Short mmCIF file of C-alpha atoms in Angstrom, two decimals:
data_model
loop_
_atom_site.label_atom_id
_atom_site.label_comp_id
_atom_site.label_asym_id
_atom_site.label_seq_id
_atom_site.Cartn_x
_atom_site.Cartn_y
_atom_site.Cartn_z
CA UNK T 21 106.92 100.64 116.06
CA UNK T 22 105.98 102.36 112.79
CA UNK T 23 106.33 99.07 110.91
CA UNK T 24 104.07 97.32 113.39
CA UNK T 25 101.49 100.04 113.09
CA UNK T 26 101.42 99.73 109.31
CA UNK T 27 100.84 96.00 109.66
CA UNK T 28 98.07 96.71 112.12
CA UNK T 29 96.37 99.07 109.71
CA UNK T 30 96.48 96.57 106.87
CA UNK T 31 95.25 93.61 108.85
CA UNK T 32 92.53 95.54 110.60
CA UNK T 33 91.29 97.41 107.53
CA UNK T 34 88.24 95.14 107.31
CA UNK T 35 87.30 95.89 110.91
CA UNK T 36 85.79 99.23 109.92
CA UNK T 37 82.82 97.43 108.39
CA UNK T 38 82.85 94.19 110.42
CA UNK T 39 79.58 93.05 111.97
CA UNK T 40 79.29 90.18 114.45
CA UNK T 41 81.47 87.07 114.63
CA UNK T 42 84.72 86.87 112.69
CA UNK T 43 86.91 83.78 112.36
CA UNK T 44 90.53 84.26 113.42
CA UNK T 45 93.64 82.05 113.30
CA UNK T 46 93.25 78.75 115.13
CA UNK T 47 94.95 77.77 118.35
CA UNK T 48 98.10 75.72 117.71
CA UNK T 49 96.17 72.67 119.01
CA UNK T 50 92.66 71.93 120.34
CA UNK T 51 91.95 72.99 123.94
CA UNK T 52 89.15 73.16 126.43
CA UNK T 53 89.04 74.33 130.04
CA UNK T 54 92.00 76.70 129.59
CA UNK T 55 92.17 80.05 131.40
CA UNK T 56 93.02 83.46 129.95
CA UNK T 57 94.12 86.93 131.00
CA UNK T 58 94.84 90.17 129.12
CA UNK T 59 98.09 92.09 129.55
CA UNK T 60 99.80 94.79 127.49
CA UNK T 61 97.36 94.48 124.57
CA UNK T 62 97.88 90.72 124.28
CA UNK T 63 95.93 87.72 125.53
CA UNK T 64 97.56 84.79 127.35
CA UNK T 65 96.00 81.31 127.44
CA UNK T 66 97.29 78.88 130.05
CA UNK T 67 96.75 75.15 130.53
CA UNK T 68 93.59 73.32 129.49
CA UNK T 69 93.08 69.87 128.05
CA UNK T 70 93.20 68.47 124.53
CA UNK T 71 90.48 65.97 125.50
CA UNK T 72 92.91 63.35 126.69
CA UNK T 73 95.84 65.04 128.40
CA UNK T 74 96.09 68.19 130.48
CA UNK T 75 98.46 70.84 129.12
CA UNK T 76 101.08 73.16 130.63
CA UNK T 77 101.25 75.37 127.54
CA UNK T 78 101.27 79.15 127.64
CA UNK T 79 100.08 80.82 124.44
CA UNK T 80 100.32 84.52 123.67
CA UNK T 81 97.85 86.01 121.19
CA UNK T 82 98.75 89.17 119.25
CA UNK T 83 95.41 90.60 118.05
CA UNK T 84 97.01 93.13 115.70
CA UNK T 85 98.65 90.38 113.65
CA UNK T 86 96.21 87.56 114.54
CA UNK T 87 99.09 85.33 115.61
CA UNK T 88 99.67 82.78 118.40
CA UNK T 89 103.08 82.28 120.00
CA UNK T 90 104.04 79.49 122.41
CA UNK T 91 105.92 80.78 125.48
CA UNK T 92 107.74 79.09 128.34
CA UNK T 93 105.63 76.29 129.91
CA UNK T 94 103.52 76.98 132.96
CA UNK T 95 105.60 76.00 136.04
CA UNK T 96 102.56 74.77 137.99
CA UNK T 97 102.32 71.72 135.74
CA UNK T 98 99.75 70.43 133.29
CA UNK T 99 96.42 71.71 134.58
CA UNK T 100 92.89 72.47 133.49
CA UNK T 101 90.25 74.67 135.08
CA UNK T 102 92.69 77.23 136.56
CA UNK T 103 91.65 80.70 137.68
CA UNK T 104 93.40 83.82 136.39
CA UNK T 105 93.43 87.61 136.52
CA UNK T 106 95.85 90.45 135.75
CA UNK T 107 96.82 94.00 136.68
CA UNK T 108 98.82 96.57 134.71
CA UNK T 109 102.12 94.69 135.20
CA UNK T 110 101.57 90.97 135.68
CA UNK T 111 99.27 88.07 135.00
CA UNK T 112 98.32 85.61 137.76
CA UNK T 113 97.29 81.95 137.34
CA UNK T 114 96.37 79.55 140.12
CA UNK T 115 94.32 76.56 141.16
CA UNK T 116 93.44 73.92 138.59
CA UNK T 117 93.34 70.12 138.40
CA UNK T 118 96.26 67.94 137.32
CA UNK T 119 94.22 64.74 136.94
CA UNK T 120 94.77 63.68 140.52
CA UNK T 121 94.81 66.73 142.77
CA UNK T 122 93.14 70.11 142.85
CA UNK T 123 95.80 72.78 143.35
CA UNK T 124 95.90 75.91 145.54
CA UNK T 125 99.24 77.30 144.24
CA UNK T 126 99.41 80.53 142.27
CA UNK T 127 102.06 81.95 139.94
CA UNK T 128 102.84 85.44 138.65
CA UNK T 129 103.79 86.01 135.00
CA UNK T 130 106.11 88.83 133.95
CA UNK T 131 105.73 89.58 130.20
CA UNK T 132 108.95 91.61 130.15
CA UNK T 133 111.04 88.55 130.99
CA UNK T 134 108.64 85.79 129.90
CA UNK T 135 109.08 84.26 133.35
CA UNK T 136 106.93 82.88 136.15
CA UNK T 137 107.32 83.34 139.90
CA UNK T 138 105.40 81.43 142.57
CA UNK T 139 103.47 83.73 144.92
CA UNK T 140 101.08 83.22 147.84
CA UNK T 141 98.76 80.25 147.32
CA UNK T 142 95.00 80.48 147.46
CA UNK T 143 94.18 80.52 151.20
CA UNK T 144 91.87 77.51 151.18
CA UNK T 145 91.75 74.02 149.72
CA UNK T 146 92.88 73.44 146.17
CA UNK T 147 90.12 73.93 143.63
CA UNK T 148 89.07 74.08 139.99
CA UNK T 149 86.54 76.11 137.95
CA UNK T 150 86.47 79.15 140.24
CA UNK T 151 85.00 82.58 139.64
CA UNK T 152 87.89 85.01 139.10
CA UNK T 153 88.54 88.54 137.88
CA UNK T 154 90.26 91.78 138.77
CA UNK T 155 89.40 95.41 139.40
CA UNK T 156 91.70 98.37 140.06
CA UNK T 157 94.75 96.14 140.28
CA UNK T 158 93.25 93.75 142.84
CA UNK T 159 92.40 90.12 142.05
CA UNK T 160 89.19 88.43 143.24
CA UNK T 161 88.69 84.65 143.38
CA UNK T 162 86.02 82.44 144.90
CA UNK T 163 83.72 79.47 144.60
CA UNK T 164 84.92 76.45 142.64
CA UNK T 165 85.13 72.80 143.63
CA UNK T 166 87.62 70.16 144.66
CA UNK T 167 88.13 67.21 142.32
CA UNK T 168 90.18 65.21 144.84
CA UNK T 169 87.29 62.85 145.46
CA UNK T 170 85.51 64.97 148.06
CA UNK T 171 83.51 66.98 145.50
CA UNK T 172 83.39 69.95 147.86
CA UNK T 173 81.92 73.09 146.30
CA UNK T 174 82.84 76.38 147.97
CA UNK T 175 81.14 79.74 148.53
CA UNK T 176 84.21 81.63 149.76
CA UNK T 177 85.43 84.88 148.16
CA UNK T 178 88.93 86.35 148.56
CA UNK T 179 90.78 89.39 147.28
CA UNK T 180 94.48 89.32 146.39
CA UNK T 181 96.81 92.33 146.64
CA UNK T 182 99.81 91.94 144.29
CA UNK T 183 101.71 94.70 146.10
CA UNK T 184 101.75 92.83 149.41
CA UNK T 185 101.26 89.28 148.04
CA UNK T 186 98.42 88.70 150.49
CA UNK T 187 94.91 87.25 150.37
CA UNK T 188 92.02 88.76 152.32
CA UNK T 189 88.66 87.04 152.98
CA UNK T 190 85.62 88.92 151.72
CA UNK T 191 81.85 88.49 151.94
CA UNK T 192 80.97 85.00 150.72
CA UNK T 193 79.17 84.33 147.47
CA UNK T 194 75.51 85.21 148.10
CA UNK T 195 74.04 82.28 146.21
CA UNK T 196 75.92 79.65 148.19
CA UNK T 197 78.49 77.15 147.05
CA UNK T 198 78.93 77.16 143.32
CA UNK T 199 81.43 76.42 140.52
CA UNK T 200 81.73 76.48 136.74
CA UNK T 201 80.13 79.92 136.32
CA UNK T 202 81.34 83.14 134.72
CA UNK T 203 82.87 86.30 136.16
CA UNK T 204 83.25 89.69 134.48
CA UNK T 205 83.93 93.35 135.34
CA UNK T 206 81.67 96.25 134.29
CA UNK T 207 81.40 99.87 135.43
CA UNK T 208 83.53 99.49 138.55
CA UNK T 209 81.86 96.30 139.80
CA UNK T 210 82.54 92.56 139.59
CA UNK T 211 79.73 90.29 138.43
CA UNK T 212 79.37 86.55 139.01
CA UNK T 213 76.73 84.54 137.17
CA UNK T 214 75.57 81.05 136.26
CA UNK T 215 77.37 77.92 137.42
CA UNK T 216 76.13 74.99 139.45
CA UNK T 217 76.23 73.32 142.82
CA UNK T 218 76.40 69.54 142.83
CA UNK T 219 72.73 69.25 141.86
CA UNK T 220 71.53 72.15 139.70
CA UNK T 221 72.68 74.70 137.18
CA UNK T 222 71.37 78.15 137.97
CA UNK T 223 70.72 81.52 136.33
CA UNK T 224 71.42 83.90 139.22
CA UNK T 225 73.51 87.04 138.66
CA UNK T 226 75.11 89.08 141.46
CA UNK T 227 77.16 92.27 141.49
CA UNK T 228 80.02 92.73 143.96
CA UNK T 229 81.03 96.16 145.27
CA UNK T 230 84.66 96.05 146.51
CA UNK T 231 84.26 99.40 148.26
CA UNK T 232 81.54 98.13 150.58
CA UNK T 233 82.26 94.38 150.36
CA UNK T 234 78.60 93.74 149.52
CA UNK T 235 76.63 91.76 146.96
CA UNK T 236 73.53 92.93 145.07
CA UNK T 237 71.29 90.63 143.06
CA UNK T 238 70.72 91.65 139.45
CA UNK T 239 68.42 90.42 136.69
CA UNK T 240 68.87 86.69 136.14
CA UNK T 241 70.36 85.27 132.99
CA UNK T 242 67.64 85.10 130.32
CA UNK T 243 68.56 81.66 129.01
CA UNK T 244 68.71 78.36 130.80
CA UNK T 245 71.12 77.72 133.63
CA UNK T 246 74.61 76.99 132.33
CA UNK T 247 77.97 75.65 133.38
CA UNK T 248 81.27 76.08 131.53
CA UNK T 249 79.85 79.03 129.57
CA UNK T 250 82.04 81.55 127.74
CA UNK T 251 82.12 85.26 128.63
CA UNK T 252 83.81 88.39 127.32
CA UNK T 253 83.20 92.13 127.62
CA UNK T 254 82.65 94.16 124.48
CA UNK T 255 81.63 97.84 124.15
CA UNK T 256 80.68 98.08 127.80
CA UNK T 257 78.46 94.99 127.80
CA UNK T 258 79.07 91.40 128.86
CA UNK T 259 78.47 88.64 126.29
CA UNK T 260 77.64 85.28 127.87
CA UNK T 261 76.66 82.02 126.22
CA UNK T 262 77.50 78.57 125.05
CA UNK T 263 78.19 76.23 127.95
CA UNK T 264 76.28 73.13 128.98
CA UNK T 265 73.37 72.02 131.11
CA UNK T 266 74.37 70.04 134.17
CA UNK T 267 73.79 66.29 134.29
CA UNK T 268 73.58 65.51 130.56
CA UNK T 269 76.20 67.85 129.08
CA UNK T 270 73.75 69.38 126.66
CA UNK T 271 76.04 71.92 124.97
CA UNK T 272 74.45 75.24 123.96
CA UNK T 273 74.99 77.88 121.27
CA UNK T 274 72.73 80.59 122.65
CA UNK T 275 74.34 83.93 123.57
CA UNK T 276 73.03 86.97 125.42
CA UNK T 277 74.55 90.35 126.16
CA UNK T 278 74.11 92.07 129.49
CA UNK T 279 73.67 95.85 129.83
CA UNK T 280 74.62 96.89 133.36
CA UNK T 281 73.00 100.30 133.01
CA UNK T 282 69.55 98.90 132.32
CA UNK T 283 70.20 95.61 134.13
CA UNK T 284 68.82 93.70 131.16
CA UNK T 285 69.74 90.81 128.86
CA UNK T 286 69.32 90.68 125.09
CA UNK T 287 69.91 87.70 122.82
CA UNK T 288 72.65 87.98 120.16
CA UNK T 289 73.64 85.60 117.33
CA UNK T 290 75.48 82.44 118.34
CA UNK T 291 78.70 81.11 116.87
CA UNK T 292 78.64 80.02 113.24
CA UNK T 293 80.25 76.71 114.18
CA UNK T 294 77.56 75.82 116.69
CA UNK T 295 77.61 74.62 120.29
CA UNK T 296 80.60 74.63 122.59
CA UNK T 297 81.35 74.53 126.30
CA UNK T 298 84.55 75.01 128.24
CA UNK T 299 85.92 77.49 125.73
CA UNK T 300 87.80 80.48 127.02
CA UNK T 301 86.55 84.02 126.57
CA UNK T 302 88.71 87.13 126.76
CA UNK T 303 88.81 90.77 125.66
CA UNK T 304 91.85 92.40 124.12
CA UNK T 305 92.15 95.75 122.31
CA UNK T 306 88.42 96.18 122.74
CA UNK T 307 87.36 93.04 120.89
CA UNK T 308 85.74 89.99 122.43
CA UNK T 309 87.13 86.52 121.70
CA UNK T 310 86.17 82.89 122.26
CA UNK T 311 88.80 80.20 121.77
CA UNK T 312 88.63 76.42 121.90
CA UNK T 313 85.98 74.48 123.80
CA UNK T 314 84.20 71.14 123.53
CA UNK T 315 81.16 69.97 121.57
CA UNK T 316 78.30 67.62 122.48
CA UNK T 317 80.14 64.60 121.11
CA UNK T 318 83.30 65.44 123.05
CA UNK T 319 85.28 66.88 120.16
CA UNK T 320 87.74 69.53 121.33
CA UNK T 321 87.98 72.61 119.15
CA UNK T 322 90.89 74.84 118.14
CA UNK T 323 88.99 77.56 116.27
CA UNK T 324 89.02 81.16 117.53
CA UNK T 325 86.26 83.71 117.01
CA UNK T 326 86.17 87.43 117.66
CA UNK T 327 83.13 89.64 118.05
CA UNK T 328 82.97 93.22 116.82
CA UNK T 329 80.42 95.75 115.58
CA UNK T 330 81.90 98.56 113.47
CA UNK T 331 79.84 101.15 111.60
CA UNK T 332 82.51 102.04 109.04
CA UNK T 333 82.07 105.78 109.64
CA UNK T 334 85.39 107.70 109.74
CA UNK T 335 86.20 109.66 112.86
CA UNK T 336 87.74 113.14 112.95
CA UNK T 337 89.90 113.15 116.06
CA UNK T 338 92.53 115.78 115.31
CA UNK T 339 92.66 118.93 113.18
CA UNK T 340 95.35 121.09 111.54
CA UNK T 341 96.95 123.60 113.90
CA UNK T 342 98.92 126.78 113.13
CA UNK T 343 100.95 127.97 116.09
CA UNK T 344 104.06 129.95 117.01
CA UNK T 345 107.42 128.25 117.11
CA UNK T 346 108.15 126.81 120.54
CA UNK T 347 104.50 126.70 121.66
CA UNK T 348 103.35 123.20 122.69
CA UNK T 349 100.47 121.80 120.63
CA UNK T 350 98.22 119.24 122.34
CA UNK T 351 96.50 116.48 120.40
CA UNK T 352 94.10 114.00 121.96
CA UNK T 353 91.51 111.39 121.07
CA UNK T 354 88.18 110.96 122.87
CA UNK T 355 88.02 108.92 126.04
CA UNK T 356 87.26 105.23 125.87
CA UNK T 357 89.90 104.06 123.39
CA UNK T 358 91.10 100.50 123.86
CA UNK T 359 94.46 101.45 122.43
CA UNK T 360 96.05 104.53 120.84
CA UNK T 361 99.18 104.76 118.72
CA UNK T 362 100.65 108.06 117.45
CA UNK T 363 103.19 108.76 114.73
CA UNK T 364 105.49 109.93 117.54
CA UNK T 365 105.57 106.39 118.97
CA UNK T 366 103.51 107.36 122.01
CA UNK T 367 100.52 105.29 123.12
CA UNK T 368 98.68 107.68 125.44
CA UNK T 369 95.35 109.32 124.65
CA UNK T 370 96.99 112.78 124.65
CA UNK T 371 100.35 113.88 123.23
CA UNK T 372 102.28 117.14 123.09
CA UNK T 373 104.01 118.24 119.87
CA UNK T 374 106.74 120.89 119.67
CA UNK T 375 107.79 120.48 116.03
CA UNK T 376 106.07 121.11 112.72
CA UNK T 377 104.87 118.60 110.16
CA UNK T 378 102.31 115.81 109.91
CA UNK T 379 100.89 113.94 112.90
CA UNK T 380 98.78 110.78 112.55
CA UNK T 381 96.96 108.62 115.07
CA UNK T 382 95.42 105.17 115.15
CA UNK T 383 92.78 104.66 117.84
CA UNK T 384 90.85 101.49 118.60
CA UNK T 385 87.35 101.77 120.01
CA UNK T 386 85.43 98.59 120.79
CA UNK T 387 87.74 96.63 118.52
CA UNK T 388 87.31 99.03 115.57
CA UNK T 389 90.40 100.86 114.38
CA UNK T 390 90.20 104.45 113.15
CA UNK T 391 92.93 106.70 111.75
CA UNK T 392 93.23 110.46 111.41
CA UNK T 393 95.92 112.93 110.28
CA UNK T 394 96.66 116.58 111.03
CA UNK T 395 99.39 119.11 110.22
CA UNK T 396 101.26 121.40 112.59
CA UNK T 397 102.25 124.66 110.88
CA UNK T 398 104.78 126.80 112.71
CA UNK T 399 105.18 130.59 112.60
CA UNK T 400 108.68 131.32 113.83
CA UNK T 401 108.56 135.06 114.53
CA UNK T 402 111.79 136.99 113.77
CA UNK T 403 113.14 134.21 111.57
CA UNK T 404 110.06 133.99 109.37
CA UNK T 405 110.77 136.76 106.80
CA UNK T 406 113.74 136.50 104.41
CA UNK T 407 115.61 139.69 103.57
CA UNK T 408 115.07 141.53 100.28
CA UNK T 409 117.19 143.63 97.90
CA UNK T 410 115.86 146.27 95.46
CA UNK T 411 117.40 148.70 92.96
CA UNK T 412 116.42 152.36 92.71
CA UNK T 413 117.17 154.80 89.89
CA UNK T 414 118.30 158.38 90.26
CA UNK T 415 115.44 160.83 90.70
CA UNK T 416 113.12 157.88 91.28
CA UNK T 417 111.25 156.58 94.33
CA UNK T 418 110.58 153.03 95.58
CA UNK T 419 107.73 151.72 97.74
CA UNK T 420 108.57 148.97 100.20
CA UNK T 421 105.41 147.01 101.10
CA UNK T 422 105.38 144.39 103.88
CA UNK T 423 102.39 142.58 102.32
CA UNK T 424 104.67 141.50 99.46
CA UNK T 425 106.63 139.19 101.81
CA UNK T 426 104.34 138.62 104.82
CA UNK T 427 100.62 137.73 105.18
CA UNK T 428 99.80 141.13 106.63
CA UNK T 429 96.67 141.17 108.80
CA UNK T 430 96.69 144.69 110.19
CA UNK T 431 99.53 144.02 112.60
CA UNK T 432 101.47 147.03 113.84
CA UNK T 433 104.48 147.72 111.57
CA UNK T 434 107.27 150.12 112.53
CA UNK T 435 109.98 151.10 110.02
CA UNK T 436 113.60 151.93 110.74
CA UNK T 437 112.91 155.68 110.34
CA UNK T 438 110.07 155.55 112.86
CA UNK T 439 107.26 155.57 110.32
CA UNK T 440 104.36 153.17 110.88
CA UNK T 441 102.17 151.29 108.45
CA UNK T 442 102.49 148.42 106.01
CA UNK T 443 104.47 150.42 103.41
CA UNK T 444 107.29 152.94 103.20
CA UNK T 445 108.35 155.08 100.20
CA UNK T 446 112.10 155.73 99.85
CA UNK T 447 114.10 157.86 97.41
CA UNK T 448 117.66 157.01 98.38
CA UNK T 449 119.75 153.84 98.46
CA UNK T 450 120.44 152.43 101.93
CA UNK T 451 119.56 149.80 104.56
CA UNK T 452 115.99 149.73 105.86
CA UNK T 453 114.01 147.40 108.10
CA UNK T 454 110.44 146.90 109.29
CA UNK T 455 109.38 145.34 112.62
CA UNK T 456 106.03 143.53 112.64
CA UNK T 457 104.41 142.88 116.01
CA UNK T 458 102.98 139.33 115.59
CA UNK T 459 101.46 137.05 118.18
CA UNK T 460 104.67 135.04 117.93
CA UNK T 461 106.85 138.07 118.77
CA UNK T 462 108.65 140.62 116.60
CA UNK T 463 109.20 139.61 112.98
CA UNK T 464 111.79 141.72 111.16
CA UNK T 465 112.09 142.38 107.44
CA UNK T 466 115.51 143.65 106.36
CA UNK T 467 115.72 145.50 103.04
CA UNK T 468 118.74 146.69 101.06
CA UNK T 469 118.11 149.41 98.45
CA UNK T 470 120.91 149.78 95.90
CA UNK T 471 121.63 152.34 93.18
CA UNK T 472 120.29 150.75 90.03
CA UNK T 473 121.95 150.59 86.62
CA UNK T 474 119.17 152.65 85.10
CA UNK T 475 121.28 154.75 82.64
CA UNK T 476 121.25 158.59 82.33
CA UNK T 477 117.67 159.58 81.69
CA UNK T 478 117.58 163.14 80.28
CA UNK T 479 115.96 165.50 77.77
CA UNK T 480 117.79 168.21 75.78
CA UNK T 481 115.71 171.18 74.64
CA UNK T 482 117.44 174.21 72.98
CA UNK T 483 116.58 177.75 74.05
CA UNK T 484 116.52 179.41 70.56
CA UNK T 485 116.78 178.83 66.79
CA UNK T 486 116.79 180.98 63.60
CA UNK T 487 115.03 179.45 60.58
CA UNK T 488 116.52 181.96 58.10
CA UNK T 489 118.06 179.48 55.70
CA UNK T 490 121.68 180.38 56.42
CA UNK T 491 122.43 176.82 57.46
CA UNK T 492 123.20 177.73 61.07
CA UNK T 493 120.74 176.75 63.82
CA UNK T 494 117.92 176.70 61.35
CA UNK T 495 115.86 174.04 63.20
CA UNK T 496 114.37 173.52 66.66
CA UNK T 497 116.04 170.17 67.54
CA UNK T 498 115.56 168.03 70.70
CA UNK T 499 117.02 164.76 71.95
CA UNK T 500 116.26 162.24 74.72
CA UNK T 501 118.39 159.57 76.40
CA UNK T 502 116.93 156.31 77.83
CA UNK T 503 113.42 157.51 77.03
CA UNK T 504 110.81 155.22 75.50
CA UNK T 505 107.83 157.59 75.05
CA UNK T 506 107.68 161.37 74.46
CA UNK T 507 105.29 164.16 73.48
CA UNK T 508 106.42 167.71 72.59
CA UNK T 509 103.99 170.62 72.15
CA UNK T 510 104.78 174.27 71.18
CA UNK T 511 102.38 177.23 71.80
CA UNK T 512 102.36 180.89 70.65
CA UNK T 513 101.78 183.85 72.93
CA UNK T 514 97.99 183.51 72.55
CA UNK T 515 98.02 179.84 73.65
CA UNK T 516 97.50 178.38 70.21
CA UNK T 517 99.32 175.08 69.60
CA UNK T 518 101.53 175.57 66.59
CA UNK T 519 103.52 172.32 66.67
CA UNK T 520 103.51 168.83 68.26
CA UNK T 521 105.51 165.60 67.91
CA UNK T 522 105.79 162.11 69.48
CA UNK T 523 109.13 161.31 67.91
CA UNK T 524 111.95 160.38 70.31
CA UNK T 525 114.20 162.77 68.35
CA UNK T 526 113.26 165.32 65.70
CA UNK T 527 113.29 168.94 64.49
CA UNK T 528 110.88 171.82 63.73
CA UNK T 529 111.51 174.48 61.11
CA UNK T 530 109.41 177.21 62.79
CA UNK T 531 106.53 177.05 60.30
CA UNK T 532 102.83 176.72 60.94
CA UNK T 533 100.51 175.67 58.12
CA UNK T 534 103.35 176.18 55.63
CA UNK T 535 104.30 179.73 56.67
CA UNK T 536 107.25 180.84 58.80
CA UNK T 537 106.03 182.22 62.08
CA UNK T 538 107.08 185.70 63.18
CA UNK T 539 110.10 186.07 65.43
CA UNK T 540 109.45 186.06 69.16
CA UNK T 541 109.11 183.75 72.19
CA UNK T 542 107.14 180.48 72.11
CA UNK T 543 106.26 178.14 75.02
CA UNK T 544 106.97 174.38 74.93
CA UNK T 545 105.76 171.43 77.07
CA UNK T 546 107.51 168.03 77.09
CA UNK T 547 106.29 164.86 78.82
CA UNK T 548 108.42 161.70 78.57
CA UNK T 549 108.52 158.21 80.11
CA UNK T 550 111.95 156.71 80.79
CA UNK T 551 112.99 153.08 80.43
CA UNK T 552 112.97 152.72 84.22
CA UNK T 553 109.35 153.82 84.31
CA UNK T 554 110.08 157.32 85.63
CA UNK T 555 108.02 160.21 84.18
CA UNK T 556 109.89 163.37 83.09
CA UNK T 557 108.09 166.66 82.53
CA UNK T 558 109.64 169.90 81.34
CA UNK T 559 108.13 173.32 80.52
CA UNK T 560 110.01 176.31 79.10
CA UNK T 561 110.41 179.05 76.48
CA UNK T 562 112.16 178.90 73.14
CA UNK T 563 112.88 182.01 71.06
CA UNK T 564 112.45 182.09 67.30
CA UNK T 565 115.08 184.49 65.88
CA UNK T 566 115.06 186.27 62.54
#
């Protein structure tokens, strides 16, 4: 599925800026008077004529890859002018003309098995060029004519229920007997328009309400009366055009779109290749298509055209989400998508995601494909904080701060000793932990504090010295171990500083300004910084002896 989606993105990249008609891959051979139905994001064309011989071909069109595939032949024989419709599971094809007889039989197509099954026949005489469509899983067929020599044109209207394989008569067509018109579905109603009796082509448009089994006349087609016109639905509007005038087969290339909300018609550009009648129109993945048909001079066409209007503006469907582990994240695209494909392989408009990582979506609206990407970021509670190990030196202290390992946002934090707050100061090695009350549950930070290899950080200050020149304890000498900065100051009894030094080790001879000071007590102050960053301070008294 991922490979297919990548192909889709590449082939449809130009759709984002497409405007109007776009030429697609041709039919395998020329056809007119075929019928078409949409099923599982593909279109199926059945029967038709190459201008000389009726066909029993069944062609599947893949719009994502713009590719036609021939399937098993239609079991009803080589026919043209069949009716068709589909529901969510099957396609249905019936009626048609084999060159001799008009047929009433109908067949059901199963795309899962590429097989056909005969079902209940149309409950009246065999016919060709009917009005047909479907709504809410029910098929609707009516009108049409017999080509058996009688030339009978009908005004009947039947519904078909695939669940019970039964036909039910409904209110007859309100404009009388007619064939060769168009039928389309909009806004919960079925519309029939155009066509002809045996004398005139007409422009009438009627809307059928299946709930009340009633018909309501709508604004007539703006152009001339037509038979064998093409129709498709695009962006909530019906596009109708081409076709021919009755009697002289004057083929047209004028197209109009119908807005059901305003009940109005507006002209749109015709096909680049000019006039055609008897082509087949269909809608698949939101885009309108016209395939095949016949020109004024009788040439049968094989070209295929799609219609799309894309503004090229990116759409932001989904956004990044940060959520707790195990909480379901919902992503969805706006309503109205013709087709949706997610990176998970799902094809619904809404998905549920339980994992983390990137999520992307491709959504098709009115034949235009848009992509968007989002990330799911998971916070997994108790498993979210890795443990930590720190060293502490003797006589030192260590601050454990939760903000160093967790994006702290004023959550409640409780430490193993009962203290609360984002930090805890410890002085001893041991095992500690902090519990953080998050919206995903309790997250725990485990900390091991070890005795560090900090060395023995000390100062040695003597208590007395005798600078009398006898060579014994003549100097005031100090030493420091694992100390990187030091300041020593000595004061007399009146608070005057008589000596200072910043040497890590040194000695003082008891003199001040070149003279030996008198015997007696002196006060010292030492401030040192150890290699571990600890600050040592010591105050005391040293005695100068005679």
